[in-house]
Amino acid sequence: MSVQHKATKPRTTAVVLAGGTGQRVGLSIPKQLLKIAGKAVIEHTLSIFQNAEDIDDVIVLMAPGYVPDVEKIVAKAGLTKVTRIIEGGSTRNETTERAISALGEGLAEGEDRNVLFHDAVRPLLSQRVIKDCVDALERYQAVDVAIPSADTIIVTRTHGEDGEFITEVPDRSRLRRGQTPQAFKLSTIRRAYEIADGDPNFQATDDCTVVLKYLPDVPIYVVAGDEYNMKVTQPVDVFIADKLFQLASTAAPRQADEAAYRELLAGKTLVVFGGSYGIGADIADLAKSYGASVYALGRSTTGTHVDNPEHVDDALSKAYAETGRVDFVVNTAGVLRIGKLAETDNATIEEALRVNYLAPVQIARASYKYLAETQGQLLLYTSSSYTRGRAEYSLYSSTKAAMVNLTQALSDEWAADSIRVNCVNPERTATPMRTKAFGQEPEGSLLSSEAVARTSLDVLLSELTGHVIDVRQQDPTREASETSDFEAALASVLDRQEDV
């Protein structure tokens, strides 16, 4: 077995293969340009490598005629690791050979590098898989990514017009479903293709097959993939990927120390609607302790009704007049009414819609001009019930689902103005609103409003936009180095079955 040992890692390049078309998903444009969760699929994919510590640079092989489209995406998104965008070939193999040629340019004699080939239409790749691939290249020359097959695989043969018949059922325990990236030493994959070029019958659907066939003495190590590292190929894949992006929760990066909070909040203005008590009051107190100018507004303290557009306008204009700026707008106001919809009176329905939906919409609209000036952030709040409405919570659940959609829509709509929009999703939290609805609950079973306030402040000080940030007593998203956003999302969805 050929094993490599190197003291230092060579340069690592991600090659994003985007030469496919959109025929199978019924599109007139390449499927990698299809928008999912507000962005082109290829932008999601490139952003993953942009944020990967183990990736030094990125090359894109794009379908002929669409290079300018990717150039615009890269420039607008600030994807600085993308160094080249070139046209792919007519086949997967030809596209890989073009990438190999581009990678070899400028290399000194005897110099090698790591290369990861990844499908552009796999936009849910985790940082864990990238790291595992790069780490494996410290020992091996070729690496594949695969997952066990949950389905029984059958081998068939066609008998004329009678159709297909099973000829073999392989042992499922040994079968794996291949994914990407596929990782290689550049010298290895180049040599495999050089040999393959001499074979008049050469054809392969992936690059590991080329190494396996033409460099049989080179072992191909297998890294464990992820179920959600799916390939957007069929129409149903578009729906599934879009839903995964919607459900994915993100960790807000915490500041290094207390001094960092003070530095970031000094001279900033924060307006909190729903700031009389609970999470809103805690956010206001926390931000004020770090030196921010804070306007905490609520019915019981300042007589501010969030469902009154004039009250909202007055509050924002006052903060701006007194401080000359509005950097952050937070809305924690909400009402929770429990009961069967058929037995709910009109006044209760109207209150829920005014406070839980129309008020955030009015706050967003009124905040826009101030936040555009400071390139600030709007922070909204949802509930664990946004993923699936619950009996006797129909009004609350549906309006909280609307907050997620509003967040994602506005983050795209306001991106050109550099306004960030995010949504915090706390699990069951000890607030007066919850106590009023459910009474006293077992000690330790609820998240503290102070913990939600701290995470909310971290979100406000981050560069995140368009994200749903889960806050949980044992928050899986906090283990960012070990858990991907999508692993956390799946775990979170299961946990939410018990939350309200």
XYZ file of C-alpha atoms in Angstrom:
500
model
C 0.000 0.000 0.000
C 1.353 3.365 -1.055
C 1.306 5.813 1.853
C 2.573 9.393 1.916
C 3.923 11.366 4.857
C 4.563 15.091 4.679
C 5.588 17.508 7.367
C 3.480 20.348 5.981
C 0.317 20.368 3.934
C 0.710 21.418 0.302
C -1.606 24.000 -1.227
C -5.163 22.727 -1.553
C -7.437 23.717 -4.428
C -11.150 23.004 -4.712
C -12.306 22.421 -8.288
C -16.040 23.007 -8.593
C -17.394 21.093 -11.569
C -20.365 22.981 -12.973
C -20.632 21.721 -16.510
C -24.071 20.102 -16.233
C -27.331 21.346 -17.740
C -30.789 21.694 -16.258
C -32.556 19.219 -18.516
C -33.447 16.714 -15.802
C -34.993 19.408 -13.608
C -36.855 20.870 -16.573
C -34.816 24.066 -16.885
C -33.562 26.080 -19.807
C -30.520 27.153 -17.757
C -27.846 25.026 -16.077
C -29.176 23.610 -12.810
C -26.248 25.110 -10.886
C -27.709 28.562 -11.644
C -31.108 27.602 -10.231
C -31.961 29.563 -7.101
C -32.425 27.705 -3.840
C -32.963 29.586 -0.577
C -32.524 32.870 -2.406
C -29.153 32.114 -4.003
C -27.911 30.229 -7.045
C -26.964 26.657 -6.181
C -23.381 27.313 -7.239
C -23.128 30.312 -4.899
C -24.064 28.118 -1.934
C -21.423 25.604 -3.011
C -18.693 28.186 -3.560
C -19.476 29.823 -0.209
C -18.756 26.524 1.523
C -15.247 26.423 0.100
C -14.794 30.160 0.705
C -15.356 29.497 4.414
C -13.278 26.304 4.572
C -10.009 26.777 6.459
C -8.418 23.871 4.596
C -9.052 25.328 1.117
C -6.566 27.830 -0.308
C -8.216 28.616 -3.635
C -11.084 27.586 -5.897
C -11.363 26.985 -9.645
C -14.741 26.736 -11.372
C -15.354 24.717 -14.542
C -18.600 26.136 -15.913
C -20.927 25.061 -18.700
C -19.985 26.743 -22.009
C -21.648 30.107 -22.483
C -22.310 30.713 -18.781
C -18.905 31.814 -17.477
C -20.039 35.487 -17.264
C -22.974 34.463 -15.056
C -20.640 32.859 -12.538
C -18.250 35.806 -12.709
C -21.105 38.100 -11.663
C -22.074 35.789 -8.791
C -18.492 35.578 -7.540
C -17.972 39.346 -7.706
C -21.271 40.194 -5.980
C -20.801 37.625 -3.204
C -17.167 38.566 -2.566
C -15.903 35.009 -3.088
C -12.225 35.917 -3.000
C -10.899 32.358 -3.069
C -12.246 31.837 -6.595
C -9.195 32.495 -8.783
C -10.329 31.148 -12.168
C -13.604 30.449 -13.967
C -13.147 28.534 -17.201
C -15.384 26.643 -19.591
C -15.824 22.943 -19.014
C -15.699 20.287 -21.700
C -18.404 18.285 -23.407
C -17.952 15.370 -20.938
C -17.097 15.022 -17.255
C -13.708 13.543 -18.143
C -12.858 16.355 -20.547
C -13.840 18.895 -17.894
C -11.559 17.242 -15.333
C -8.675 17.222 -17.829
C -9.113 20.963 -18.368
C -8.975 21.478 -14.615
C -5.821 19.364 -14.322
C -4.172 21.413 -17.053
C -5.092 24.690 -15.322
C -3.839 23.405 -11.961
C -0.469 22.483 -13.428
C 0.232 25.998 -14.672
C 2.898 27.769 -12.660
C 3.910 24.740 -10.597
C 7.638 24.302 -10.065
C 9.242 21.023 -11.103
C 8.520 18.360 -8.511
C 5.887 20.536 -6.791
C 2.569 18.902 -5.972
C -0.750 20.067 -4.569
C -4.000 18.694 -3.183
C -7.089 18.953 -5.328
C -10.729 18.339 -4.387
C -13.180 17.814 -7.256
C -16.729 18.666 -6.181
C -20.074 18.782 -7.985
C -21.459 22.324 -8.080
C -24.940 20.889 -7.528
C -24.074 19.486 -4.103
C -24.651 22.695 -2.081
C -25.018 21.019 1.327
C -21.424 19.849 1.757
C -20.189 20.032 5.359
C -16.916 21.467 6.580
C -16.290 18.151 8.332
C -16.154 16.241 5.040
C -13.790 18.814 3.510
C -11.450 18.568 6.480
C -11.543 14.765 6.481
C -10.623 14.706 2.781
C -7.702 17.083 3.196
C -6.462 15.225 6.270
C -6.656 11.901 4.400
C -4.430 13.317 1.646
C -1.629 13.513 4.200
C -1.452 9.718 3.953
C -3.117 8.705 0.697
C -2.942 9.807 -2.920
C -6.638 9.326 -3.710
C -9.743 9.794 -1.556
C -13.425 9.207 -2.212
C -16.493 10.187 -0.173
C -19.326 7.700 0.268
C -22.229 6.673 2.471
C -23.807 3.249 3.126
C -26.697 2.328 0.885
C -30.014 2.224 2.729
C -31.664 0.620 -0.289
C -31.206 -2.862 -1.636
C -29.306 -2.658 -4.927
C -30.298 -4.999 -7.734
C -28.568 -5.861 -11.003
C -30.907 -6.312 -13.961
C -30.828 -7.443 -17.545
C -33.276 -6.483 -20.266
C -34.937 -9.284 -22.233
C -36.307 -7.682 -25.371
C -39.795 -6.299 -25.041
C -40.425 -8.263 -21.836
C -38.596 -5.611 -19.773
C -36.017 -5.919 -16.972
C -35.333 -8.932 -14.775
C -33.113 -9.287 -11.696
C -29.877 -11.162 -12.291
C -28.084 -10.400 -9.025
C -28.657 -8.844 -5.593
C -25.256 -7.757 -4.168
C -24.561 -7.822 -0.439
C -25.826 -4.428 0.743
C -23.424 -4.310 3.701
C -20.533 -3.778 1.273
C -22.264 -1.285 -0.994
C -21.691 2.457 -0.732
C -23.183 5.440 -2.542
C -20.476 7.682 -3.919
C -20.556 11.427 -3.359
C -18.142 14.296 -3.875
C -15.663 15.761 -3.247
C -13.157 13.284 -4.619
C -9.658 14.270 -3.527
C -6.258 13.552 -5.038
C -2.663 14.503 -5.198
C -2.491 16.437 -8.439
C 0.366 14.270 -9.673
C -1.747 11.141 -9.138
C -4.894 12.233 -10.949
C -2.798 13.736 -13.752
C -0.938 10.443 -14.236
C -4.203 8.462 -14.255
C -5.626 10.625 -17.031
C -2.392 10.469 -19.028
C -2.657 6.678 -19.077
C -6.397 6.798 -19.764
C -5.827 8.990 -22.817
C -4.042 6.056 -24.430
C -7.111 3.838 -24.071
C -9.438 4.206 -27.107
C -12.313 2.809 -25.028
C -11.797 5.173 -22.092
C -14.935 6.397 -20.377
C -15.757 7.057 -16.731
C -18.422 8.945 -14.810
C -16.153 9.981 -11.951
C -12.466 10.526 -11.233
C -11.875 7.783 -8.667
C -12.882 5.259 -11.327
C -10.057 6.581 -13.524
C -7.505 6.047 -10.745
C -8.936 2.631 -9.877
C -8.697 1.420 -13.476
C -5.448 2.975 -14.641
C -3.477 3.143 -11.383
C -4.616 -0.088 -9.712
C -1.740 -0.023 -7.210
C -2.903 3.283 -5.730
C -5.301 2.700 -2.807
C -8.399 4.910 -2.721
C -9.300 5.795 0.846
C -12.995 6.299 1.672
C -14.148 9.204 3.854
C -17.597 8.942 5.439
C -20.009 11.255 3.644
C -23.340 12.715 4.748
C -26.907 11.819 3.831
C -27.695 15.495 3.250
C -24.741 16.000 0.855
C -27.314 15.462 -1.860
C -27.006 16.143 -5.564
C -29.645 18.439 -7.041
C -30.553 16.452 -10.141
C -34.280 15.720 -10.139
C -37.176 18.153 -9.581
C -37.831 16.701 -6.112
C -34.206 17.445 -5.160
C -34.863 21.157 -5.627
C -37.704 21.035 -3.117
C -35.757 18.957 -0.579
C -32.645 21.144 -0.780
C -34.682 24.311 -0.411
C -36.395 22.913 2.686
C -33.077 21.843 4.219
C -31.734 25.348 3.767
C -34.858 26.768 5.393
C -34.549 24.479 8.409
C -30.802 24.829 8.843
C -29.813 26.666 12.003
C -26.581 28.556 12.406
C -24.340 29.292 15.359
C -23.745 32.951 16.127
C -20.029 33.479 16.793
C -19.406 34.669 20.321
C -17.057 37.555 20.954
C -13.628 36.854 22.413
C -14.146 38.738 25.679
C -16.061 41.514 27.409
C -13.825 44.164 25.882
C -14.826 43.022 22.390
C -18.515 43.574 23.164
C -17.796 47.065 24.480
C -15.718 47.928 21.430
C -18.372 46.731 18.976
C -21.291 48.394 20.767
C -19.670 51.714 21.642
C -21.484 54.527 19.869
C -24.163 52.212 18.441
C -27.931 52.652 18.809
C -30.236 49.720 19.537
C -34.044 49.932 19.385
C -35.904 47.071 21.066
C -39.629 46.622 20.530
C -41.082 44.377 23.217
C -38.431 45.635 25.610
C -40.594 45.913 28.747
C -39.755 42.468 30.083
C -38.448 39.010 29.176
C -35.983 38.544 26.325
C -36.391 42.103 25.038
C -35.608 43.670 28.412
C -32.593 41.404 28.866
C -31.205 42.351 25.435
C -31.646 46.041 26.279
C -29.898 45.698 29.645
C -27.040 43.669 28.173
C -26.403 46.080 25.300
C -26.618 49.067 27.636
C -24.029 47.521 29.948
C -21.596 47.466 27.012
C -22.104 51.125 26.182
C -24.783 51.112 23.487
C -27.527 53.733 23.359
C -30.625 51.635 23.948
C -34.309 52.404 23.459
C -36.396 49.685 25.131
C -40.035 50.099 24.138
C -43.150 48.335 25.349
C -46.786 48.770 26.239
C -46.302 48.664 30.010
C -43.245 50.960 30.118
C -43.350 53.480 27.276
C -46.907 52.978 26.049
C -45.571 51.771 22.686
C -47.906 49.435 20.841
C -46.031 47.527 18.134
C -49.221 47.057 16.135
C -49.573 50.834 15.804
C -47.455 52.059 12.856
C -47.366 55.597 14.258
C -45.891 54.369 17.542
C -43.215 52.459 15.636
C -42.352 55.453 13.443
C -42.193 57.773 16.453
C -39.894 55.424 18.378
C -37.428 55.070 15.520
C -37.413 58.753 14.625
C -36.808 59.697 18.276
C -33.843 57.322 18.559
C -32.414 58.715 15.338
C -32.969 62.346 16.354
C -31.240 61.870 19.704
C -28.287 59.715 18.598
C -27.978 60.390 14.885
C -28.181 56.734 13.954
C -30.046 53.415 14.345
C -27.786 50.365 14.054
C -29.945 47.535 15.349
C -33.702 47.007 15.494
C -35.026 44.077 17.516
C -38.622 42.899 17.855
C -39.410 40.431 20.622
C -43.055 41.462 21.055
C -45.606 38.716 20.630
C -48.789 37.192 21.974
C -49.500 33.526 22.623
C -53.139 32.518 22.739
C -53.948 28.827 23.122
C -57.189 27.336 21.900
C -59.031 25.656 19.067
C -59.394 27.926 16.058
C -63.107 27.159 15.643
C -63.684 28.380 19.187
C -61.528 31.511 18.899
C -63.290 34.867 18.631
C -62.504 37.477 15.986
C -60.851 39.859 18.429
C -58.306 37.229 19.487
C -57.568 36.290 15.870
C -57.082 39.909 14.887
C -54.801 40.559 17.865
C -52.588 37.587 16.978
C -52.275 38.718 13.373
C -51.648 42.370 14.279
C -49.008 41.718 16.940
C -47.308 38.579 15.635
C -47.333 39.325 11.908
C -48.357 42.830 10.856
C -46.273 44.505 13.591
C -42.953 42.928 12.473
C -43.814 43.838 8.879
C -44.437 47.469 9.877
C -41.275 47.533 12.015
C -39.240 46.191 9.093
C -40.665 48.745 6.679
C -40.122 51.655 9.066
C -36.596 50.502 9.971
C -35.341 50.179 6.419
C -34.163 53.761 5.841
C -32.294 53.887 9.151
C -30.603 50.508 8.768
C -29.619 51.261 5.165
C -27.724 54.294 6.444
C -25.763 52.334 9.064
C -25.682 48.986 7.225
C -27.298 47.609 10.339
C -29.436 44.622 11.252
C -33.063 43.720 11.883
C -33.573 40.837 14.315
C -36.854 38.945 14.486
C -37.982 35.953 16.548
C -39.688 32.700 15.683
C -40.687 29.588 17.601
C -39.823 25.909 17.400
C -43.367 25.366 16.098
C -42.513 27.132 12.831
C -41.444 23.841 11.225
C -44.857 22.270 11.748
C -48.012 23.842 13.128
C -49.463 22.327 16.297
C -53.020 21.744 17.399
C -54.375 24.667 19.451
C -51.403 26.816 18.380
C -52.531 27.430 14.800
C -52.341 31.221 14.951
C -49.065 31.338 16.856
C -47.359 28.629 14.772
C -48.398 30.081 11.428
C -47.305 33.619 12.275
C -43.961 32.344 13.565
C -43.440 30.409 10.324
C -44.122 33.694 8.547
C -41.242 35.304 10.507
C -38.793 32.804 9.017
C -40.023 33.486 5.498
C -39.977 37.240 6.128
C -36.396 37.003 7.388
C -35.184 35.049 4.386
C -37.039 37.268 1.917
C -35.805 40.547 3.406
C -32.228 39.331 3.717
C -32.228 38.897 -0.063
C -34.238 42.042 -0.759
C -31.978 44.225 1.380
C -28.644 42.582 0.584
C -27.737 45.305 -1.923
C -28.091 47.860 0.887
C -25.917 45.735 3.221
C -28.749 45.372 5.738
C -28.629 42.087 7.605
C -31.817 40.310 8.674
C -31.846 37.305 10.981
C -34.274 35.324 13.102
C -33.672 33.787 16.538
C -35.463 30.546 17.382
C -35.365 29.920 21.143
C -36.596 26.675 22.610
C -39.052 26.828 25.494
C -37.966 29.906 27.427
C -38.866 31.189 30.880
C -40.692 34.430 30.030
C -43.763 36.115 31.487
C -45.633 35.385 28.234
C -45.000 31.670 28.598
C -45.847 31.622 32.295
C -49.134 33.371 31.547
C -49.992 30.717 28.953
C -48.758 27.592 30.738
C -48.368 28.465 34.408
C -45.342 27.407 36.442
C -43.243 24.633 34.866
C -40.571 22.351 36.407
C -37.401 24.196 37.371
C -34.583 23.648 34.890
C -36.916 22.604 32.059
C -36.828 26.021 30.395
C -34.129 28.109 28.783
C -33.388 31.398 30.558
C -34.273 34.636 28.799
C -30.763 35.893 29.639
C -29.233 33.098 27.560
C -31.446 33.995 24.597
C -30.489 37.654 25.032
C -26.774 36.811 24.951
C -27.140 34.820 21.739
C -29.270 37.606 20.269
C -26.483 40.087 20.952
C -23.981 37.744 19.288
C -26.217 37.599 16.212
C -26.483 41.387 16.073
C -22.693 41.721 16.165
C -22.112 39.048 13.524
C -22.040 39.268 9.727
C -24.795 36.660 9.426
C -27.840 37.406 7.323
C -30.855 35.345 6.309
C -30.267 32.783 9.046
C -32.395 31.076 11.669
C -30.369 30.774 14.855
C -31.497 28.080 17.285
C -30.928 28.694 20.993
C -31.133 25.563 23.084
C -30.098 24.471 26.555
C -27.746 21.973 24.917
C -27.222 23.798 21.654
C -25.758 21.498 18.958
C -24.854 24.464 16.772
C -22.319 25.620 19.343
C -20.104 22.658 18.408
C -19.408 24.202 15.028
C -16.077 22.450 14.579
C -17.640 19.033 14.970
C -21.191 19.486 13.701
C -22.396 20.979 10.442
C -25.340 23.360 10.147
C -27.365 20.598 8.527
C -26.534 17.960 11.133
C -27.602 20.472 13.745
C -30.747 21.241 11.768
C -31.759 17.592 11.592
C -31.114 17.107 15.306
C -32.990 20.296 16.033
C -36.028 19.260 13.982
C -36.291 16.072 16.030
C -35.944 18.004 19.291
C -38.610 20.483 18.225
C -41.242 17.747 18.324
C -41.260 18.275 22.074
C -41.022 22.095 22.055
C -43.637 24.797 21.759
